[in-house]
XYZ file of C-alpha atoms in Angstrom:
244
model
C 0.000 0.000 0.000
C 3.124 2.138 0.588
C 4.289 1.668 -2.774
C 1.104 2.304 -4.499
C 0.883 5.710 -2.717
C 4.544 6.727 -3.755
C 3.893 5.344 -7.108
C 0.301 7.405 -7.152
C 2.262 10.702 -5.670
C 5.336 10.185 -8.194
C 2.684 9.614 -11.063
C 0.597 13.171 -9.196
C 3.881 15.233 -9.596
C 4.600 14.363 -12.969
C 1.682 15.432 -14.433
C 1.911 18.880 -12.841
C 5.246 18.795 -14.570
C 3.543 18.189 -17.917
C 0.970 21.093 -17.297
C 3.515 23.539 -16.563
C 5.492 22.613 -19.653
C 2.522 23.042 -21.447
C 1.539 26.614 -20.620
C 5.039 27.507 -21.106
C 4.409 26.137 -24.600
C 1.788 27.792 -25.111
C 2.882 31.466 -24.299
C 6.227 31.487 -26.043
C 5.918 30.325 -29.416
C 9.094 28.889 -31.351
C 10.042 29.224 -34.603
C 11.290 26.690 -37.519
C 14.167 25.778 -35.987
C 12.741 25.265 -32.166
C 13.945 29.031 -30.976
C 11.828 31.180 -29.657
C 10.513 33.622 -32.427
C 10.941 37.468 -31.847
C 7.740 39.327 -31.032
C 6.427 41.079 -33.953
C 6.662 44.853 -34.581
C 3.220 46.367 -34.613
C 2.045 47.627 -38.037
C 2.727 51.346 -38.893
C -0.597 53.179 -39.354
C -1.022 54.294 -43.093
C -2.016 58.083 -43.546
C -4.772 58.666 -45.538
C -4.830 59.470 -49.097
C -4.490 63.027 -49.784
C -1.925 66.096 -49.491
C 1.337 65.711 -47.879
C 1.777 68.386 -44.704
C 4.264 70.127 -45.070
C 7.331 69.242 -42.896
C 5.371 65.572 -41.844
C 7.328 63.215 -43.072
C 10.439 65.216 -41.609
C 9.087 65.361 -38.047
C 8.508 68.917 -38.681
C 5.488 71.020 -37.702
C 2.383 70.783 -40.909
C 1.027 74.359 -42.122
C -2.502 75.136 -42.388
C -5.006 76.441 -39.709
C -4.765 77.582 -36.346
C -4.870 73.722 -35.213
C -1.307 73.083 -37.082
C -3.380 70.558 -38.897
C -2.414 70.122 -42.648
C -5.267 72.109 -44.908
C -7.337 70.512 -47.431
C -5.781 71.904 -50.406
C -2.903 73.665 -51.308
C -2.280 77.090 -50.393
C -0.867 79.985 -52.675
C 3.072 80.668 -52.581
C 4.177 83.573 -50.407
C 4.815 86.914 -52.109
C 3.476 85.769 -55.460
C 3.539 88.043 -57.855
C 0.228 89.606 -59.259
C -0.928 88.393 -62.534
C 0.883 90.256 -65.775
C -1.101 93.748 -66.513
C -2.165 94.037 -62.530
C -1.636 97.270 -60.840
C -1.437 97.093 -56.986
C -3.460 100.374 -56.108
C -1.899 103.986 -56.742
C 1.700 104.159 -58.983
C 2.410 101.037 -57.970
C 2.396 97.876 -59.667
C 3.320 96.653 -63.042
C 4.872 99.420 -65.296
C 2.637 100.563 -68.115
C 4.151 101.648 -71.486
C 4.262 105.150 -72.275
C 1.410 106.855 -74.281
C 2.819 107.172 -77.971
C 1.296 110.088 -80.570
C -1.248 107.650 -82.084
C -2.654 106.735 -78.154
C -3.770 109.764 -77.073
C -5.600 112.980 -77.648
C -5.047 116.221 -76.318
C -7.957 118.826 -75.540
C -8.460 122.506 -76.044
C -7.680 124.875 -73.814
C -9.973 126.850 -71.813
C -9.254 129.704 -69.135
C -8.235 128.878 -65.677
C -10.469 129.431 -63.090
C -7.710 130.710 -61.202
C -5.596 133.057 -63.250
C -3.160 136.466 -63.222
C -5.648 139.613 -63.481
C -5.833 141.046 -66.910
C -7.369 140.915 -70.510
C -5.057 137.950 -71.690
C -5.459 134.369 -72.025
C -4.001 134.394 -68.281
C -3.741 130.931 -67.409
C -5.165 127.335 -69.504
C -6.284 124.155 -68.657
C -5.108 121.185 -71.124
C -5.805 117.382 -70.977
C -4.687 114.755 -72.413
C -6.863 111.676 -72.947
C -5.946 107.539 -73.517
C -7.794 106.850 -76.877
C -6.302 103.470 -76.991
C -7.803 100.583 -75.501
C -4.678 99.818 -73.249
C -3.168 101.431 -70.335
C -0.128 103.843 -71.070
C 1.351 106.927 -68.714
C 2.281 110.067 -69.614
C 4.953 111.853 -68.030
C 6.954 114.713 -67.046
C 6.190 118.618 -68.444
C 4.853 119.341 -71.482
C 6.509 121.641 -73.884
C 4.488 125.211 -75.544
C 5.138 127.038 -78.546
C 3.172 129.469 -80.134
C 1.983 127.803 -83.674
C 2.987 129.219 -87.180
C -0.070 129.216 -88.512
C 0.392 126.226 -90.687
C 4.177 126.234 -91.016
C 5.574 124.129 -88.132
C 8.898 125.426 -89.350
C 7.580 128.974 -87.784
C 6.603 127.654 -84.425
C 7.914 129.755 -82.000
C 9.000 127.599 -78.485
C 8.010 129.693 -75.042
C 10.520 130.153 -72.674
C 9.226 127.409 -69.646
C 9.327 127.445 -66.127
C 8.074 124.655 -64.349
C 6.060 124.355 -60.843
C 4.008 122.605 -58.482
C 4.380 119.176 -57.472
C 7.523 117.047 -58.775
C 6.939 115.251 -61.884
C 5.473 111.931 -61.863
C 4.220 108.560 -63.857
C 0.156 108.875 -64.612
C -0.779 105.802 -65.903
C -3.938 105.990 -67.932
C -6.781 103.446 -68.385
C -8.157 103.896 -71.811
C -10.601 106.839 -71.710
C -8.959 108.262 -68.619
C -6.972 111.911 -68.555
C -4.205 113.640 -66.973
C -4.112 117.570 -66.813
C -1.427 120.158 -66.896
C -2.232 123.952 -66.384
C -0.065 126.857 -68.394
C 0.288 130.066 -66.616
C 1.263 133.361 -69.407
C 2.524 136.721 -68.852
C -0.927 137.753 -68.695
C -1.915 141.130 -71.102
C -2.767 144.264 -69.593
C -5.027 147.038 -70.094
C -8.289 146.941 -72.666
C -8.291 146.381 -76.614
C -5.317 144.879 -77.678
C -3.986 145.903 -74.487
C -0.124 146.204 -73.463
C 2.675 144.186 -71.780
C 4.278 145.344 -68.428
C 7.316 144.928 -69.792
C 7.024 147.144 -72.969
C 7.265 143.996 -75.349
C 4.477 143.805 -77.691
C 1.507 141.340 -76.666
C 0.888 138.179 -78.704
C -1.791 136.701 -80.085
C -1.885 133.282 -81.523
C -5.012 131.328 -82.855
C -3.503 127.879 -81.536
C -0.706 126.892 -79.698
C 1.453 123.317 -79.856
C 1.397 121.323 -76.590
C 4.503 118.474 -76.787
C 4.018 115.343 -74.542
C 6.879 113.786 -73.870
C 6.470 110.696 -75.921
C 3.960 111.052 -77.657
C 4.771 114.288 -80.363
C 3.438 117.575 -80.664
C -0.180 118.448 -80.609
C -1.637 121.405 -82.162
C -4.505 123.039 -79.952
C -6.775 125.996 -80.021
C -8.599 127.828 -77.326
C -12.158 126.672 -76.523
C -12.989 130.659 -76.439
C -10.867 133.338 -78.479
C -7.003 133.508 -79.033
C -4.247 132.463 -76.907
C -2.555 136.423 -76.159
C 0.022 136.882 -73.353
C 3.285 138.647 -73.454
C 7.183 138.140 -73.196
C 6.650 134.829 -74.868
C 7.104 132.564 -71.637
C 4.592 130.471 -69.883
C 4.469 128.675 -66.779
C 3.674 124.807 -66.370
C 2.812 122.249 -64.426
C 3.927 118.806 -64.866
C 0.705 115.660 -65.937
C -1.097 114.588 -63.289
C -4.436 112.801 -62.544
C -5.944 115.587 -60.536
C -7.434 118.652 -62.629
C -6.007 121.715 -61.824
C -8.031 125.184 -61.102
């Protein structure tokens, strides 16, 4: 009875031997060749289809909104320049051509509403309008010389000061204008009146306005004669804002 009870106990422990061997089996799987096999890496996530982020796959920060997220499209380059024949507000933007004889027109004068007293022409206002159907600028001072009466070769150039504001681009749309005022030695006295200065007055039925550019442009008064004395003038350079 002894013996059957050590062989029953012997036979008890054994089999707990077996069981543990088995559960050890069971958690560590081997491989082909009886090792133990590594554990397996998880799976990388994939991203989604779509735009890259900017930066992502360098660990760097993605652009986008406020959230840092990536945006759903793609986003306009930095400091791109406007598209060709753009203006950006003002004189600025892209440089327009400048207004040759065959794109503009310019206007007769008429008097100055703000002029030298006397019986003279005093003081005209001229414009100059974009009869082309692109933009173009006009420039700088225009030139004045008393017309020959048919025979450019007998044009006689004023002597020109120039004032007011600095010179300056005016880019014109088509149908826009730019204005320049001419100030004369204005004519005294009443009839054909006198000059302060003793010279004789003149009196011209039209005058030639040069733009620089854009050639010479015989004009007449929208009233009368241009008369003044001491054949100078006075002018301002173009500009976008009528003069008075």
């Amino acid at each position: 009875m002894q013996y059957t009870a050590g062989i029953g106990r012997t036979a008890a422990a054994l089999a707990t031997v077996l069981a543990a061997a088995a559960l050890m089996t069971g958690c560590t799987p081997t491989g082909d060749g009886g090792e133990a096999a590594a554990p397996s890496a998880p799976a990388t996530a994939s991203r989604p289809a779509g735009p890259t982020p900017t930066g992502g796959d360098k660990g760097g920060t993605t652009s986008g909104g406020g959230n840092g997220g990536a945006t759903g499209g793609t986003s306009p380059s930095a400091g791109a320049s406007p598209p060709a024949g753009s203006s950006s507000g003002g004189t600025g933007g892209v440089t327009k051509k400048p207004c040759t004889v065959a794109d503009i027109k310019v206007s007769e004068g008429h008097q100055a509403d703000v002029r030298p007293p006397g019986t003279g022409t005093g003081a005209a206002i001229v414009s100059v309008t974009n009869t082309s159907t692109s933009p173009c600028k006009v420039y700088g001072y225009p030139t004045v010389a008393a017309a020959g009466n048919g025979s450019p070769e007998k044009n006689k150039p004023l002597a020109t000061t120039h004032t007011g504001p600095d010179a300056a681009n005016v880019v014109l749309a088509p149908g826009a204008r730019a204005w320049t005022k001419l100030t004369f030695v204005q004519v005294q006295g009443e009839a054909d009146g006198y000059c302060a200065s003793g010279a004789t007055p003149g009196s011209y039925p039209t005058v030639v306005i040069g733009v620089l550019g854009a050639g010479k442009h015989q004009i007449a008064m929208d009233d009368g004669v241009f008369a003044f004395c001491d054949d100078k003038v006075t002018v301002t350079a173009w500009s976008s804002a009528k003069p008075s």
